[in-house]
mmCIF file with all atom_site columns, C-alpha atoms in Angstrom:
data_model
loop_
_atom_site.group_PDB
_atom_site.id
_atom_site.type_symbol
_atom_site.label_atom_id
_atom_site.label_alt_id
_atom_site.label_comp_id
_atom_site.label_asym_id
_atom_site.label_entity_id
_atom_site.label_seq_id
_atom_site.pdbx_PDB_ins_code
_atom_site.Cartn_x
_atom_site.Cartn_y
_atom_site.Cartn_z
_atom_site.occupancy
_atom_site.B_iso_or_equiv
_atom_site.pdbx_formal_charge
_atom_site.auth_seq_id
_atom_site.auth_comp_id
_atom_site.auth_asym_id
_atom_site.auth_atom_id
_atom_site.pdbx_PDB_model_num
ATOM 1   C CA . UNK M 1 1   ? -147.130 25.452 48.108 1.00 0.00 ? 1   UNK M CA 1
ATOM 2   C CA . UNK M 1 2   ? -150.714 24.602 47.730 1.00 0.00 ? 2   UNK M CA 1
ATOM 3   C CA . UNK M 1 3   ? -153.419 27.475 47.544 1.00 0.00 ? 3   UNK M CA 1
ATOM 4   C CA . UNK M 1 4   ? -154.649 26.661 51.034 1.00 0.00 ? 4   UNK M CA 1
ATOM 5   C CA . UNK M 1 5   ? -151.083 26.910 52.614 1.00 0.00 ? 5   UNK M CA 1
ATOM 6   C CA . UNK M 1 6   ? -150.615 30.227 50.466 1.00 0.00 ? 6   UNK M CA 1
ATOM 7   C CA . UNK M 1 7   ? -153.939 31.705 52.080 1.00 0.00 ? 7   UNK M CA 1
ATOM 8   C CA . UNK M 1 8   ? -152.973 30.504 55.601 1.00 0.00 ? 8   UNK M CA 1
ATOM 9   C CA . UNK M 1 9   ? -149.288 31.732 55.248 1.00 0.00 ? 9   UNK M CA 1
ATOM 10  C CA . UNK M 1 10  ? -151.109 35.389 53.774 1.00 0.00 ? 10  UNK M CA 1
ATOM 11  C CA . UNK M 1 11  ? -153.125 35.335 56.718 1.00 0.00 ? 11  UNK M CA 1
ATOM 12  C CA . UNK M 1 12  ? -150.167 34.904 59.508 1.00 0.00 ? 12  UNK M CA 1
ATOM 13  C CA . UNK M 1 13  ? -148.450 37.745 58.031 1.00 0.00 ? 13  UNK M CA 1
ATOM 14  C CA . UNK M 1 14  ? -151.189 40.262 57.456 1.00 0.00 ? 14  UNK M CA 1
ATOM 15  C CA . UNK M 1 15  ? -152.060 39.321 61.545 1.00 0.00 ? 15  UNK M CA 1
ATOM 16  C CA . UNK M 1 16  ? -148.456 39.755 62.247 1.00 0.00 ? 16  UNK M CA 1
ATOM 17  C CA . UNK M 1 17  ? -147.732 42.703 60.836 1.00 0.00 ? 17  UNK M CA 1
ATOM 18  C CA . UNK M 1 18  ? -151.141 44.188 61.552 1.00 0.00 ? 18  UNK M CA 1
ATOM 19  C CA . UNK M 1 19  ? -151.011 43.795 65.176 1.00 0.00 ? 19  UNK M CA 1
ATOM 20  C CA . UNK M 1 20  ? -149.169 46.161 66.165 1.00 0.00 ? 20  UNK M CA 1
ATOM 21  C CA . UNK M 1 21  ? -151.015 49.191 64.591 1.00 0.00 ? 21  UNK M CA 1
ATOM 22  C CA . UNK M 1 22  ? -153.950 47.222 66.075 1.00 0.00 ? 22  UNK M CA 1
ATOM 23  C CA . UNK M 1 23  ? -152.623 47.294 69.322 1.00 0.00 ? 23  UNK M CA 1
ATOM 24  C CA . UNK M 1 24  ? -151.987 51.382 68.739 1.00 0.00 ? 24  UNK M CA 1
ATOM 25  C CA . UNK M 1 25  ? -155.580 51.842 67.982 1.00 0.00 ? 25  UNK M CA 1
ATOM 26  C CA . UNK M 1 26  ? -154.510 53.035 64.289 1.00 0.00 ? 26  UNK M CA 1
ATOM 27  C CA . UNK M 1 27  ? -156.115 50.184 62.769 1.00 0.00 ? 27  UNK M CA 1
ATOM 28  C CA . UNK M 1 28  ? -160.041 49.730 62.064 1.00 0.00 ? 28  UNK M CA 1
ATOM 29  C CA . UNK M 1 29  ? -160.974 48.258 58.651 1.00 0.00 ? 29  UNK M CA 1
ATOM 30  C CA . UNK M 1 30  ? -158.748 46.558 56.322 1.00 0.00 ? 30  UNK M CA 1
ATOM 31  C CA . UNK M 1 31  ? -159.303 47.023 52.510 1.00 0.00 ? 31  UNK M CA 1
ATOM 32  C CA . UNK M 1 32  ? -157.981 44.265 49.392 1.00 0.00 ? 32  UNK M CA 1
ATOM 33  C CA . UNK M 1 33  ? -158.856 42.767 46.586 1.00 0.00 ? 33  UNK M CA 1
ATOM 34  C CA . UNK M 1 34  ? -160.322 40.020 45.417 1.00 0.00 ? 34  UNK M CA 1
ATOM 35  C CA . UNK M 1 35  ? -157.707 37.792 45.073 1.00 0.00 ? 35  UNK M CA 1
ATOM 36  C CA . UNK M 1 36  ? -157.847 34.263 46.421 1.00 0.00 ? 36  UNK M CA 1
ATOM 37  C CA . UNK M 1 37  ? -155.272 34.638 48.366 1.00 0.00 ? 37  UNK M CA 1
ATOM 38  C CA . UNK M 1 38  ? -157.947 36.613 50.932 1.00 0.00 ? 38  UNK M CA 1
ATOM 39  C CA . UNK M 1 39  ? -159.788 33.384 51.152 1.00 0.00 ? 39  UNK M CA 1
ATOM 40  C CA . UNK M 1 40  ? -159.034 33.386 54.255 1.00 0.00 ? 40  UNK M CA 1
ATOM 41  C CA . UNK M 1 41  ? -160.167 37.096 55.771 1.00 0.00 ? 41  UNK M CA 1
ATOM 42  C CA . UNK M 1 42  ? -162.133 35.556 58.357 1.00 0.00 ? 42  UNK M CA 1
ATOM 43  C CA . UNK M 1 43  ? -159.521 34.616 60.344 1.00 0.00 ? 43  UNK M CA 1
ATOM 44  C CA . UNK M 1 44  ? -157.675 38.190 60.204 1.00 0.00 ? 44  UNK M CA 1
ATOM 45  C CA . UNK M 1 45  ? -161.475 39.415 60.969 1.00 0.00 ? 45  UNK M CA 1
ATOM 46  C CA . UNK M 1 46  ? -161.509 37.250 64.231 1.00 0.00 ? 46  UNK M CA 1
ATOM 47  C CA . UNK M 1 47  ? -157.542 37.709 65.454 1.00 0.00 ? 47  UNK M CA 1
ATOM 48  C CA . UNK M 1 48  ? -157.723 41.584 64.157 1.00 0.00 ? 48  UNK M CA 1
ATOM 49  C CA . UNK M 1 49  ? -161.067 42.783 65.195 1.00 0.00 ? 49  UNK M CA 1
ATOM 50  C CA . UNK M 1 50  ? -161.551 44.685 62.571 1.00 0.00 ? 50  UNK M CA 1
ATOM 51  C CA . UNK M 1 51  ? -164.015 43.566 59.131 1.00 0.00 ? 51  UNK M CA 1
ATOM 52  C CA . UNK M 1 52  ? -161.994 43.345 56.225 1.00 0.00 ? 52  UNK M CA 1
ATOM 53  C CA . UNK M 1 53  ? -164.015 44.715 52.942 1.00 0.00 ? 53  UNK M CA 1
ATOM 54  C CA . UNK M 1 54  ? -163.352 43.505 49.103 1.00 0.00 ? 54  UNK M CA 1
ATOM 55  C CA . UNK M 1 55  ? -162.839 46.434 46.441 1.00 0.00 ? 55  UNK M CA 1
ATOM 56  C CA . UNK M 1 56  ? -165.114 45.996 43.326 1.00 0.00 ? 56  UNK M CA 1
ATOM 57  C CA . UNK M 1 57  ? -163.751 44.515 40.459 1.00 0.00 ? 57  UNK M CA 1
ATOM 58  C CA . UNK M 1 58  ? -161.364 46.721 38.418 1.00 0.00 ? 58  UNK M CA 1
ATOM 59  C CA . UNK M 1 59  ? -162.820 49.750 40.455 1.00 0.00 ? 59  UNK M CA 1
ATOM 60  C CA . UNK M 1 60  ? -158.918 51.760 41.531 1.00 0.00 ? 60  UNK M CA 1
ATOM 61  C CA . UNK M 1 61  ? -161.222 53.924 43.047 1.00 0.00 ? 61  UNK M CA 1
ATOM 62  C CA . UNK M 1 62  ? -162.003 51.806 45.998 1.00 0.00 ? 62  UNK M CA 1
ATOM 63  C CA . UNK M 1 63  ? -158.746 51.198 47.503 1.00 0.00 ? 63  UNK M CA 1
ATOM 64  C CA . UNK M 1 64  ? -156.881 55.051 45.941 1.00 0.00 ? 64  UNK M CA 1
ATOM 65  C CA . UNK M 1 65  ? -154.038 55.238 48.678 1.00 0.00 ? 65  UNK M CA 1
ATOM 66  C CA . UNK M 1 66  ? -152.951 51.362 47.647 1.00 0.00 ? 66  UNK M CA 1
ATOM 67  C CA . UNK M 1 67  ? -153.444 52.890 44.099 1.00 0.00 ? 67  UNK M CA 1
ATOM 68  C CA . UNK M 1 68  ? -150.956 55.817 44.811 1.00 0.00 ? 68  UNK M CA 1
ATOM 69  C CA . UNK M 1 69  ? -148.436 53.541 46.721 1.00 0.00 ? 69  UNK M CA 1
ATOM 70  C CA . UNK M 1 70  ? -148.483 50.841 43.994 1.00 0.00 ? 70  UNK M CA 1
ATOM 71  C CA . UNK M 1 71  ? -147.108 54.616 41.766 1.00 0.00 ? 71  UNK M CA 1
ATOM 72  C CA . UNK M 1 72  ? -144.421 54.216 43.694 1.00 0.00 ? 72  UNK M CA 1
ATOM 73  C CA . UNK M 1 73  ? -143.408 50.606 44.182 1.00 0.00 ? 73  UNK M CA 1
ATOM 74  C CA . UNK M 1 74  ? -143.439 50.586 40.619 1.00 0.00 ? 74  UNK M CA 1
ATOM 75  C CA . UNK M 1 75  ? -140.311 52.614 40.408 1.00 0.00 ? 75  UNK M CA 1
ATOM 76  C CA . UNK M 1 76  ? -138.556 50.206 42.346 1.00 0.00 ? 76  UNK M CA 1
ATOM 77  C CA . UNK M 1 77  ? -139.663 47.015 40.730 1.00 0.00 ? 77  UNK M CA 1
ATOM 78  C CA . UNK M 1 78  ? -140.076 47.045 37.150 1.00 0.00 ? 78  UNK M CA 1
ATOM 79  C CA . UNK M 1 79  ? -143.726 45.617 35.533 1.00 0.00 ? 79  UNK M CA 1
ATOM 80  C CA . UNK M 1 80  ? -142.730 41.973 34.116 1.00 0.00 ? 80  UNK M CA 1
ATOM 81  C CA . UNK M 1 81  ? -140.640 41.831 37.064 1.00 0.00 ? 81  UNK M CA 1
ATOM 82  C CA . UNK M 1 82  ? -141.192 39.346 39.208 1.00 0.00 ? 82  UNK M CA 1
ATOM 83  C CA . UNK M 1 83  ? -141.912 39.148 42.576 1.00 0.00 ? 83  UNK M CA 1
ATOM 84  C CA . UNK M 1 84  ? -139.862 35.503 42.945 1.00 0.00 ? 84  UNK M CA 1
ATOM 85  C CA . UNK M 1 85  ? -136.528 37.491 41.928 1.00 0.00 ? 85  UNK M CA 1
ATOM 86  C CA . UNK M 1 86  ? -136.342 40.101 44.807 1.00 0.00 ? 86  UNK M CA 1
ATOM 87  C CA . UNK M 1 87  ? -134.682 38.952 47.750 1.00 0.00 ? 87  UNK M CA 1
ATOM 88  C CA . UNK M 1 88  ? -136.164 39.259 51.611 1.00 0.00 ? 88  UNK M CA 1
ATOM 89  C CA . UNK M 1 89  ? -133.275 42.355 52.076 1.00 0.00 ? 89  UNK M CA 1
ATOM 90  C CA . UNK M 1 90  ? -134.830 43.721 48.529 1.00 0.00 ? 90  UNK M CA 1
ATOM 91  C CA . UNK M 1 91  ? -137.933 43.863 49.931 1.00 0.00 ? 91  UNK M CA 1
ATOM 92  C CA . UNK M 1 92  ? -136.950 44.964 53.262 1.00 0.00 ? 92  UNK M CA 1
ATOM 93  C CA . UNK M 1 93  ? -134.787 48.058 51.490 1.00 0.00 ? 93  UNK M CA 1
ATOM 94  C CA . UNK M 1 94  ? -137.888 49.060 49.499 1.00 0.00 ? 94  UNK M CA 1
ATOM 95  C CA . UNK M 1 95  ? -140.079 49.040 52.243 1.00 0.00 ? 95  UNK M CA 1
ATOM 96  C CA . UNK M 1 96  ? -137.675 51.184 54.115 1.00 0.00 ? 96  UNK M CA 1
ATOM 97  C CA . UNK M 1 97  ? -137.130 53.748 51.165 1.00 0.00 ? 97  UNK M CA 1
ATOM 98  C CA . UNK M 1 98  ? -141.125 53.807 50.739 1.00 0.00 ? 98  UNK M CA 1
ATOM 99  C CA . UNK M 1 99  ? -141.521 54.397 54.456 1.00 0.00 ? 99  UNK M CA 1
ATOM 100 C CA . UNK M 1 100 ? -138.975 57.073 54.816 1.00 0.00 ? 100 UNK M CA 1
ATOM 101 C CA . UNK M 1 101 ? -140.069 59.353 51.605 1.00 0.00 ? 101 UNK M CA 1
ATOM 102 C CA . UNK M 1 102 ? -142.215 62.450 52.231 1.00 0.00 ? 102 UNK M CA 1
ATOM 103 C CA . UNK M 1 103 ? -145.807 62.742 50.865 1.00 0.00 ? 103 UNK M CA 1
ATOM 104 C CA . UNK M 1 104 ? -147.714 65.803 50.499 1.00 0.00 ? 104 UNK M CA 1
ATOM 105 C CA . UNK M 1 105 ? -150.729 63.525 51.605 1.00 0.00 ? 105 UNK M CA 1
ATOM 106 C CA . UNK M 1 106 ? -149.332 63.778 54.736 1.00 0.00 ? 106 UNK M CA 1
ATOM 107 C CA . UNK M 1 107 ? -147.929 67.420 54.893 1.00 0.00 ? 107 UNK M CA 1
ATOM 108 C CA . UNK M 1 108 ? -144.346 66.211 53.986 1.00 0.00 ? 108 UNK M CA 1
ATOM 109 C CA . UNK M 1 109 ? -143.847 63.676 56.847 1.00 0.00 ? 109 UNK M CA 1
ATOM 110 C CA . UNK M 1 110 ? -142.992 60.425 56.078 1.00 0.00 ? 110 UNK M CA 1
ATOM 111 C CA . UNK M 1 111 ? -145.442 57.319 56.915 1.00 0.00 ? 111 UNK M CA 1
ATOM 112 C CA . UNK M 1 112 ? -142.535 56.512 59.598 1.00 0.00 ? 112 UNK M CA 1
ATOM 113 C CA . UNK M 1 113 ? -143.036 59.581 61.257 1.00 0.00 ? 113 UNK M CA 1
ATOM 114 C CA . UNK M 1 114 ? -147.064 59.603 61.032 1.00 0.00 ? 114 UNK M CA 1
ATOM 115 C CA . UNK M 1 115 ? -147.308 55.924 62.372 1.00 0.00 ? 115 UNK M CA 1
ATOM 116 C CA . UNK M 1 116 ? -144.270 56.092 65.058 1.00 0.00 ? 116 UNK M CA 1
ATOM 117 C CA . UNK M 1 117 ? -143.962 59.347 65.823 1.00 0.00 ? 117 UNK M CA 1
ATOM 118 C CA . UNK M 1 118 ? -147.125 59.900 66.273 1.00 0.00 ? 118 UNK M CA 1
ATOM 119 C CA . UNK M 1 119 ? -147.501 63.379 64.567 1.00 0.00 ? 119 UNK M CA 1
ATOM 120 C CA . UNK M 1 120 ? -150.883 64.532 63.580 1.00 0.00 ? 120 UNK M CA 1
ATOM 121 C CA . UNK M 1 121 ? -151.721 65.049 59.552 1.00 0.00 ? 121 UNK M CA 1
#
């Protein structure tokens, strides 16, 4: 794939699976990096409604919850490991485990049960 099919294929998804919470009125600013692969925040600006904001340059500080979730992806996929070997179902699994662990952050409730469930934190 070229970078400009990458971008729009990046975008789809984030819109997809951003559109719900949208829809909830849980989303209202989306935070990333600077990669190229957000060429193409405009568009999720315009089909989200929400502005989409760039972290500084090797600044953790500006995106800390990503921070603190990429703590814990880690323990499921190795550094050097790469992101071509997993599977879809890998994935999927992972994002299942991540979504159903407690955090303190949230007073022991999983992200499932914050986002579906609707409890307050």
């Amino acid at each position: 794939q070229g970078r400009q099919e990458v971008r729009e294929s990046l975008s789809k998804c984030v819109i997809r699976r951003l559109a719900y919470a949208k829809r909830r009125g849980q989303l209202h600013s989306i935070m990333t990096d600077n990669g190229c692969e957000f060429a193409a925040f405009a568009r999720i600006e315009r089909c989200l409604k929400v502005p989409v904001f760039f972290a500084r340059p090797y600044r953790s500080t500006d995106k800390p919850h990503i921070e603190y979730l990429n703590k814990f992806v880690w323990q499921y996929i190795p550094k050097g490991k790469s992101f071509k070997d997993l599977t879809k179902k890998d994935i999927i699994e992972i994002e299942k485990q991540l979504n159903n662990r407690p955090w303190k952050a949230l007073n022991f409730l999983t992200p499932f049960e914050v986002f579906f469930l609707r409890y307050a934190v």
